[in-house]
CSV table of C-alpha atoms in Angstrom, one decimal:
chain,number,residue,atom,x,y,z
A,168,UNK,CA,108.1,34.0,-65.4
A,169,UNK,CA,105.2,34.2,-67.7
A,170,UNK,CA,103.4,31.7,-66.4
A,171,UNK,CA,103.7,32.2,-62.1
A,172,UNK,CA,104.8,35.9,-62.4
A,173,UNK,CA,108.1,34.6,-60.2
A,174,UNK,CA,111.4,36.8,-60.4
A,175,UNK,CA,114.3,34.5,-62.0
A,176,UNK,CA,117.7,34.9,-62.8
A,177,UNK,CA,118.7,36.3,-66.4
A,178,UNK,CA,120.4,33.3,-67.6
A,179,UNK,CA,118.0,30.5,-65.6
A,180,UNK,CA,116.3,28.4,-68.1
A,181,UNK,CA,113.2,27.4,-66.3
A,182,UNK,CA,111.8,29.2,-64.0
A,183,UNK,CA,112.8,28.5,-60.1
A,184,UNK,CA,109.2,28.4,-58.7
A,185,UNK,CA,107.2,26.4,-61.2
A,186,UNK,CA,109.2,24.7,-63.3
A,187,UNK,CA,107.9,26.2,-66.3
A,188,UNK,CA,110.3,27.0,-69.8
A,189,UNK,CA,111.9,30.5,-70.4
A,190,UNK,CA,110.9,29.5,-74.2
A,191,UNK,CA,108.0,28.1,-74.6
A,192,UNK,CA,108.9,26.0,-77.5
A,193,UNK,CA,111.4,23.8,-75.0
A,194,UNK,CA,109.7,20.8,-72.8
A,195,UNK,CA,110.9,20.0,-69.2
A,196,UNK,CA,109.6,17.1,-67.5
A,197,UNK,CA,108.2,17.8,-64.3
A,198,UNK,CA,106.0,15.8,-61.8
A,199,UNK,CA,103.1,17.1,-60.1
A,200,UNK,CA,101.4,16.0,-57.5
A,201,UNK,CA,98.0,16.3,-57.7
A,202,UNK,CA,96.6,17.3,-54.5
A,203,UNK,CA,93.1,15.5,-53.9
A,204,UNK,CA,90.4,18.6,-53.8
A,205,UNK,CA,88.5,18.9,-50.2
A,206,UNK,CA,84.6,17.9,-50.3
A,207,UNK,CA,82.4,20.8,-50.5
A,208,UNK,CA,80.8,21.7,-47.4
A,209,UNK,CA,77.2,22.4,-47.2
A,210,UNK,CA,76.6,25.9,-45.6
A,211,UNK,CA,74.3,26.4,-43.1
A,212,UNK,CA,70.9,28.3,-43.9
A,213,UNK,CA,71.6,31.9,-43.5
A,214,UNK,CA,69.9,33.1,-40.2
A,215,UNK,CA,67.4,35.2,-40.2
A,216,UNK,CA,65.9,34.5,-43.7
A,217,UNK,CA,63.1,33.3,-42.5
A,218,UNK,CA,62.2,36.5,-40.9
A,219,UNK,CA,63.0,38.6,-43.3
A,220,UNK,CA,60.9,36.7,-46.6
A,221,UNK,CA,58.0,36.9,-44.0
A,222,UNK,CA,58.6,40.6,-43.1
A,223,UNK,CA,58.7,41.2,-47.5
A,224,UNK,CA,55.6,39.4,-48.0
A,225,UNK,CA,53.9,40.9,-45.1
A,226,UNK,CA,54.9,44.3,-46.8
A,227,UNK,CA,53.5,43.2,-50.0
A,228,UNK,CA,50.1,42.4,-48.7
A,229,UNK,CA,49.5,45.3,-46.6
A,230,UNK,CA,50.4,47.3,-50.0
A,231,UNK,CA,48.1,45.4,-51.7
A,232,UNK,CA,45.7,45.9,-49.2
A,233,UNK,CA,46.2,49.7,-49.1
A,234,UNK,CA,46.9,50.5,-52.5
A,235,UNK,CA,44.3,48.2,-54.2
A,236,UNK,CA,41.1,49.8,-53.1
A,237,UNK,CA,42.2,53.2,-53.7
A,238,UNK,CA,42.9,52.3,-57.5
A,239,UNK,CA,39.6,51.0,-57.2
A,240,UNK,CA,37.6,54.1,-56.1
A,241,UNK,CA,39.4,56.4,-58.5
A,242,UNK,CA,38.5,54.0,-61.5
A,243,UNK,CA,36.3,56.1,-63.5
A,244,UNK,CA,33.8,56.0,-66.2
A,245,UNK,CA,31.8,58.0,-69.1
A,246,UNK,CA,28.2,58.5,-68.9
A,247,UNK,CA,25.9,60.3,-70.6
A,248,UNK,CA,24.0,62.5,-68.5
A,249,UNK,CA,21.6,65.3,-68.5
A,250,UNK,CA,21.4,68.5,-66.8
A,251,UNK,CA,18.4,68.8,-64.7
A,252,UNK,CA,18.7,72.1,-62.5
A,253,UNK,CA,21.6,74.5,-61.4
A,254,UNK,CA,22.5,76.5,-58.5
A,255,UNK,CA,25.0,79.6,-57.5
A,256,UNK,CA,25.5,80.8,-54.4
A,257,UNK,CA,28.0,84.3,-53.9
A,258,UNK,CA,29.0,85.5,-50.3
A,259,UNK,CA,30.4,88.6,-48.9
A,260,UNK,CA,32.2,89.0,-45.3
A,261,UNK,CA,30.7,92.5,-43.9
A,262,UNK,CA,33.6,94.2,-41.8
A,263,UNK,CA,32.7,96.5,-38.9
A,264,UNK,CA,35.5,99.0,-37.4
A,265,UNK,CA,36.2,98.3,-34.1
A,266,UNK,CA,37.7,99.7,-31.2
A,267,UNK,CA,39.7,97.7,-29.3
A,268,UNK,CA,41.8,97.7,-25.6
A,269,UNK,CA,44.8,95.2,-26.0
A,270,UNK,CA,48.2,94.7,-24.2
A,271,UNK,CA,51.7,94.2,-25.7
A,272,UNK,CA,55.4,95.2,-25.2
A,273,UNK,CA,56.3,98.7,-26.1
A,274,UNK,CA,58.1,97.2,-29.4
A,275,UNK,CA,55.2,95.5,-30.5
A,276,UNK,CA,52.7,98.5,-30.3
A,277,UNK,CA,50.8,98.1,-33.5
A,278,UNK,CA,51.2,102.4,-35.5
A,279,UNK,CA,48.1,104.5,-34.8
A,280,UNK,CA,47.7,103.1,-31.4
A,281,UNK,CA,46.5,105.2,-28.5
A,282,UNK,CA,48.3,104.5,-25.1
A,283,UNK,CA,46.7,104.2,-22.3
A,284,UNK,CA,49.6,102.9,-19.5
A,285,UNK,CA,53.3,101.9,-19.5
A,286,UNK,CA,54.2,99.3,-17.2
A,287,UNK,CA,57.8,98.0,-16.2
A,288,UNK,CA,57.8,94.3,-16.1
A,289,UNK,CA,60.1,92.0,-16.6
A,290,UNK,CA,60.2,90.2,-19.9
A,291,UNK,CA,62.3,87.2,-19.9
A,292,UNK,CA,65.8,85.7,-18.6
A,293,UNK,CA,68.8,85.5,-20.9
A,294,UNK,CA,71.4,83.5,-19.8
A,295,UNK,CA,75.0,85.3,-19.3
A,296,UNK,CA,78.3,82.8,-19.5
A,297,UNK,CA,80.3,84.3,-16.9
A,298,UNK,CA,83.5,81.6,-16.9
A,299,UNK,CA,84.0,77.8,-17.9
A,300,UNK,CA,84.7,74.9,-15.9
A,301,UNK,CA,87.2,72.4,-16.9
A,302,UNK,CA,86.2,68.6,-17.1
A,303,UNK,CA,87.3,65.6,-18.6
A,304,UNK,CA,85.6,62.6,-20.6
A,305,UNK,CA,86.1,59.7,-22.4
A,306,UNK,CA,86.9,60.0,-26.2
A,307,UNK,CA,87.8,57.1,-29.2
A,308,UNK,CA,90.6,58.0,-30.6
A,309,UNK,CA,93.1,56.3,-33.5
A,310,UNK,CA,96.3,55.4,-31.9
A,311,UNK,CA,99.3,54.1,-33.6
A,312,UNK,CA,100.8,51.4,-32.7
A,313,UNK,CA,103.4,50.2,-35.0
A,314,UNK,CA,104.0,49.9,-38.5
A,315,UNK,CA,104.3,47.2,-41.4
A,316,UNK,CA,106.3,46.8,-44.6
A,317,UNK,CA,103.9,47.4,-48.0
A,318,UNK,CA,105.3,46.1,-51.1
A,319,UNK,CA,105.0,48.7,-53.8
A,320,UNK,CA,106.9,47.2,-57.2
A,321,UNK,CA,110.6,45.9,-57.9
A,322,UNK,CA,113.6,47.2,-59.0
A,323,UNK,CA,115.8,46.0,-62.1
A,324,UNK,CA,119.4,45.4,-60.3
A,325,UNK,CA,120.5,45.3,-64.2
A,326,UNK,CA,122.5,42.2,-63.5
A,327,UNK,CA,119.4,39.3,-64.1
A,328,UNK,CA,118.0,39.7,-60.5
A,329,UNK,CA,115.3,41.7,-59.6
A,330,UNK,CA,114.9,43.9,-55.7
A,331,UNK,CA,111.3,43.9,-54.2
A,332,UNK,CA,110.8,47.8,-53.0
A,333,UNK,CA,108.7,48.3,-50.2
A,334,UNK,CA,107.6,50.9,-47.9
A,335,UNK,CA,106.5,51.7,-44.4
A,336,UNK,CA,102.9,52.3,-43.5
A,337,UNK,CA,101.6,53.2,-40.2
A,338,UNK,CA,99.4,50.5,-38.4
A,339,UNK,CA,96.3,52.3,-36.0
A,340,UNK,CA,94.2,51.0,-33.5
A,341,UNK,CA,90.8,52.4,-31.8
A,342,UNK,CA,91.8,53.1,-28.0
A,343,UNK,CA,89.7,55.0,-25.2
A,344,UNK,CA,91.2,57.8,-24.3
A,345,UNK,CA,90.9,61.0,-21.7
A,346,UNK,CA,90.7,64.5,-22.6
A,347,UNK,CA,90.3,67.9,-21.1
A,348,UNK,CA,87.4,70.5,-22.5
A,349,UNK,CA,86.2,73.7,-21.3
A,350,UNK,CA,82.5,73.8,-20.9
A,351,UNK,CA,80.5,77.2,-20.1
A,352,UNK,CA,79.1,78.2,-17.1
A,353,UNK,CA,76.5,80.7,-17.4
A,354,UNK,CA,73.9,82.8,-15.1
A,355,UNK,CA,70.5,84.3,-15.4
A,356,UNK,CA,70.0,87.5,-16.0
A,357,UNK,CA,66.6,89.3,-16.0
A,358,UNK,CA,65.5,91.6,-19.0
A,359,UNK,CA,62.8,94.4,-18.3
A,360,UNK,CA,60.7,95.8,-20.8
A,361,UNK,CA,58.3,98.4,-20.9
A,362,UNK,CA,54.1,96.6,-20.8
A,363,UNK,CA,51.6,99.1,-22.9
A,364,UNK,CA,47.7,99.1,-22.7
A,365,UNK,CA,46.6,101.0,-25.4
A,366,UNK,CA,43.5,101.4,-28.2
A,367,UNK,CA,43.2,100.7,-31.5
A,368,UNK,CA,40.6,100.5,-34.2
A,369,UNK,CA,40.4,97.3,-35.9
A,370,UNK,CA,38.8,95.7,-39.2
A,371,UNK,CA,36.4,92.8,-37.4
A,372,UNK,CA,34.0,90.4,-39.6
A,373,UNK,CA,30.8,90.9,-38.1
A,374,UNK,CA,28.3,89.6,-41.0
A,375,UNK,CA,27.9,87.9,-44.1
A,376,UNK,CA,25.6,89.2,-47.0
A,377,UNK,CA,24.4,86.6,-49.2
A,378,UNK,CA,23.1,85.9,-52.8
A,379,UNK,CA,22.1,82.5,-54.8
A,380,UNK,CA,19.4,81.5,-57.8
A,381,UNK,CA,19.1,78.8,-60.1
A,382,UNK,CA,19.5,81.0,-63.2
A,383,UNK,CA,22.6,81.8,-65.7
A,384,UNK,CA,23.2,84.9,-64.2
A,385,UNK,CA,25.3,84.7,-60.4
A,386,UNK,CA,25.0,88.3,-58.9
A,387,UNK,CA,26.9,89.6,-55.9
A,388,UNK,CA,24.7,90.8,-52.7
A,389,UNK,CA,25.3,94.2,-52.1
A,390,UNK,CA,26.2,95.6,-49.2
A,391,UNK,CA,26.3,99.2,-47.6
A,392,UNK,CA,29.7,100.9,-47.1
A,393,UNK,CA,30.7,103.8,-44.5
A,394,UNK,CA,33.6,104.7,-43.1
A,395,UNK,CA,33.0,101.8,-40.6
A,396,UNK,CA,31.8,99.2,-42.6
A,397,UNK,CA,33.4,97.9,-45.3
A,398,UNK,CA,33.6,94.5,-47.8
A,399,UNK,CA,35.3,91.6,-46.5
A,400,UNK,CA,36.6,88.3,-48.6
A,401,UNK,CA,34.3,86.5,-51.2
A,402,UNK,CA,33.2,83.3,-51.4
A,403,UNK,CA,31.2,81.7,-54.6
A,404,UNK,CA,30.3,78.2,-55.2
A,405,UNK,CA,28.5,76.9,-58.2
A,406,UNK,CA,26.5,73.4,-59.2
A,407,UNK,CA,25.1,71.7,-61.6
A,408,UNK,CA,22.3,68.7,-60.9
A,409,UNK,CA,22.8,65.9,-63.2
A,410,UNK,CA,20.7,62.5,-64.0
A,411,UNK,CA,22.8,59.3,-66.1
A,412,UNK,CA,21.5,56.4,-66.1
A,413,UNK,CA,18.8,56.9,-63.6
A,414,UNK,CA,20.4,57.8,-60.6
A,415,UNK,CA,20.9,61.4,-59.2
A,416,UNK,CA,24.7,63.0,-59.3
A,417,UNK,CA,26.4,66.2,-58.6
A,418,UNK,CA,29.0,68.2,-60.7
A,419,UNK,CA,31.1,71.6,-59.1
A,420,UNK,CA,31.8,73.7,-61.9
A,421,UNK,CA,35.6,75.4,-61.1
A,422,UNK,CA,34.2,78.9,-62.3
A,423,UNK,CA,31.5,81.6,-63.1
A,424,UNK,CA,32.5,80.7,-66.9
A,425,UNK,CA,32.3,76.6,-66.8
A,426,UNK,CA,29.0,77.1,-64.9
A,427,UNK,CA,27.3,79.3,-67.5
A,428,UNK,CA,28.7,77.2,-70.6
A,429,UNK,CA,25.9,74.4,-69.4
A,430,UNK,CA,21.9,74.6,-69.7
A,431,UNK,CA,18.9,72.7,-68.0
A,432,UNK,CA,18.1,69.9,-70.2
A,433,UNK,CA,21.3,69.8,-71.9
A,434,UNK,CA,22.7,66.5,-72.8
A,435,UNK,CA,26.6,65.8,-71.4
A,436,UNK,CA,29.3,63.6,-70.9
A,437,UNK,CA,30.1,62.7,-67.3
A,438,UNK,CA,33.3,61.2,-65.7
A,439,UNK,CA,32.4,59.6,-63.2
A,440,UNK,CA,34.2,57.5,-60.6
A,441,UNK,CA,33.5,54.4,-58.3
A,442,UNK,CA,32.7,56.5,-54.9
A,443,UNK,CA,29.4,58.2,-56.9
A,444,UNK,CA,31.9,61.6,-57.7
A,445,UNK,CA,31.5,63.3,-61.3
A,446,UNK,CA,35.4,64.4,-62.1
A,447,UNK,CA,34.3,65.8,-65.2
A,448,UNK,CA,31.8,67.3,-67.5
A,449,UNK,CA,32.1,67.0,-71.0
A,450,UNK,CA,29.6,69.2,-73.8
């Protein structure tokens, strides 16, 4: 039928369910009774939703409250400024050769070490599995339990009628079940290893030599080198004073370079944000 979809005899003129024409064109009287539609009911307010708009708009405010203030420190702003003094400052660790006593397991004798003692001590405890021990516990498992008939199509019987096909499809169920497993048993077992005391010379910061001026020119300090002493890491810093619109700021040039591209007195453009913090310098 192409109106319910209902299976019908070959030679049937309306169809057996509905009522409705094999050919549209022909008219069958039919009465229907019109069933009277149920009132709508009125759902209840979902529970919980209460709870969860106040939660949101908690959420929102504490962003707000968060996210607002840091927007409005890193606001910035251009000013023009001028360039009222400068400052470098260069440091270099001094490194003395030193000659140490220190304690570690034979494996983890630093090269070029002088031993002094060897000590057998245990190191640690490994633990052995010797054998298992069989238990039982309580598992979820899918069980089935029966089966039930799944229509899949229809066959054409080639004589007007028409055979539902169906097939048979397993029907499972959650079910607490007991099982059997093997779990380890294990034992302790000590590891020895062999304890060294020995002597080594080592590279230990022992100074700092340091250099800074107010000119264009940032120097190192110098420092004296043997076969004991020797230069460490190095640390510069550079800074520039500034002066916009009466009131004192700061800028931290990134390099030796950006710090001598800028002269006392010079005029520039500062970036400046809304914690007192020049971002940038502009020529």
């Amino acid at each position: 039928c192409q109106f319910c979809g209902g299976d019908n005899p070959g030679f049937n003129e309306f169809c057996s369910g509905c009522g409705s024409p094999k050919d549209p064109s022909k008219a069958r009287a039919q009465v229907v009774q019109s069933e009277k539609k149920p009132e709508p009911v009125a759902r209840p307010p979902a529970k919980g939703g209460g709870c969860l708009k106040a939660c949101l708009i908690a959420f929102v405010v504490m962003l707000v409250l968060i996210v607002g203030p840091c927007m409005f420190l890193t606001g910035t702003s251009d000013s023009q400024a001028t360039i009222t003094a400068k400052h470098w400052q260069r440091s270099i660790q001094v490194e003395k050769l030193v000659n140490e006593t220190d304690t570690d397991w034979q494996n983890d004798v630093p090269p070029g070490a002088k031993v002094l003692k060897s000590t057998r001590k245990l190191r640690e405890t490994r633990q052995v599995q010797t054998g298992s021990t069989t238990k039982t516990r309580t598992v979820t498992k899918q069980v089935q339990t029966g089966t039930r008939k799944v229509k899949t199509g229809t066959k054409d019987l080639g004589n007007g009628y028409f055979e539902d096909i169906y097939k048979e499809e397993p029907v499972y169920e959650d079910q607490q079940v007991k099982e059997s497993y093997e779990e380890p048993t294990y034992r302790d077992e000590p590891v020895y290893d062999n304890e060294v005391t020995y002597q080594i010379d080592r590279w230990k910061s022992q100074s700092k030599a340091e250099a800074s001026g107010s000119d264009d020119s940032p120097r190192w300090p110098e420092v004296a080198t043997d076969r004991t002493t020797r230069e460490g890491p190095r640390t510069e810093a550079y800074s520039l004073s500034l002066k916009a619109g009466g009131k004192d700021y700061t800028y931290e040039p990134k390099s030796e370079v950006e710090y001598q591209s800028y002269k006392v007195n010079q005029t520039v453009t500062a970036t400046i944000n809304r914690m007192g913090t020049v971002t940038e310098l502009k020529p």
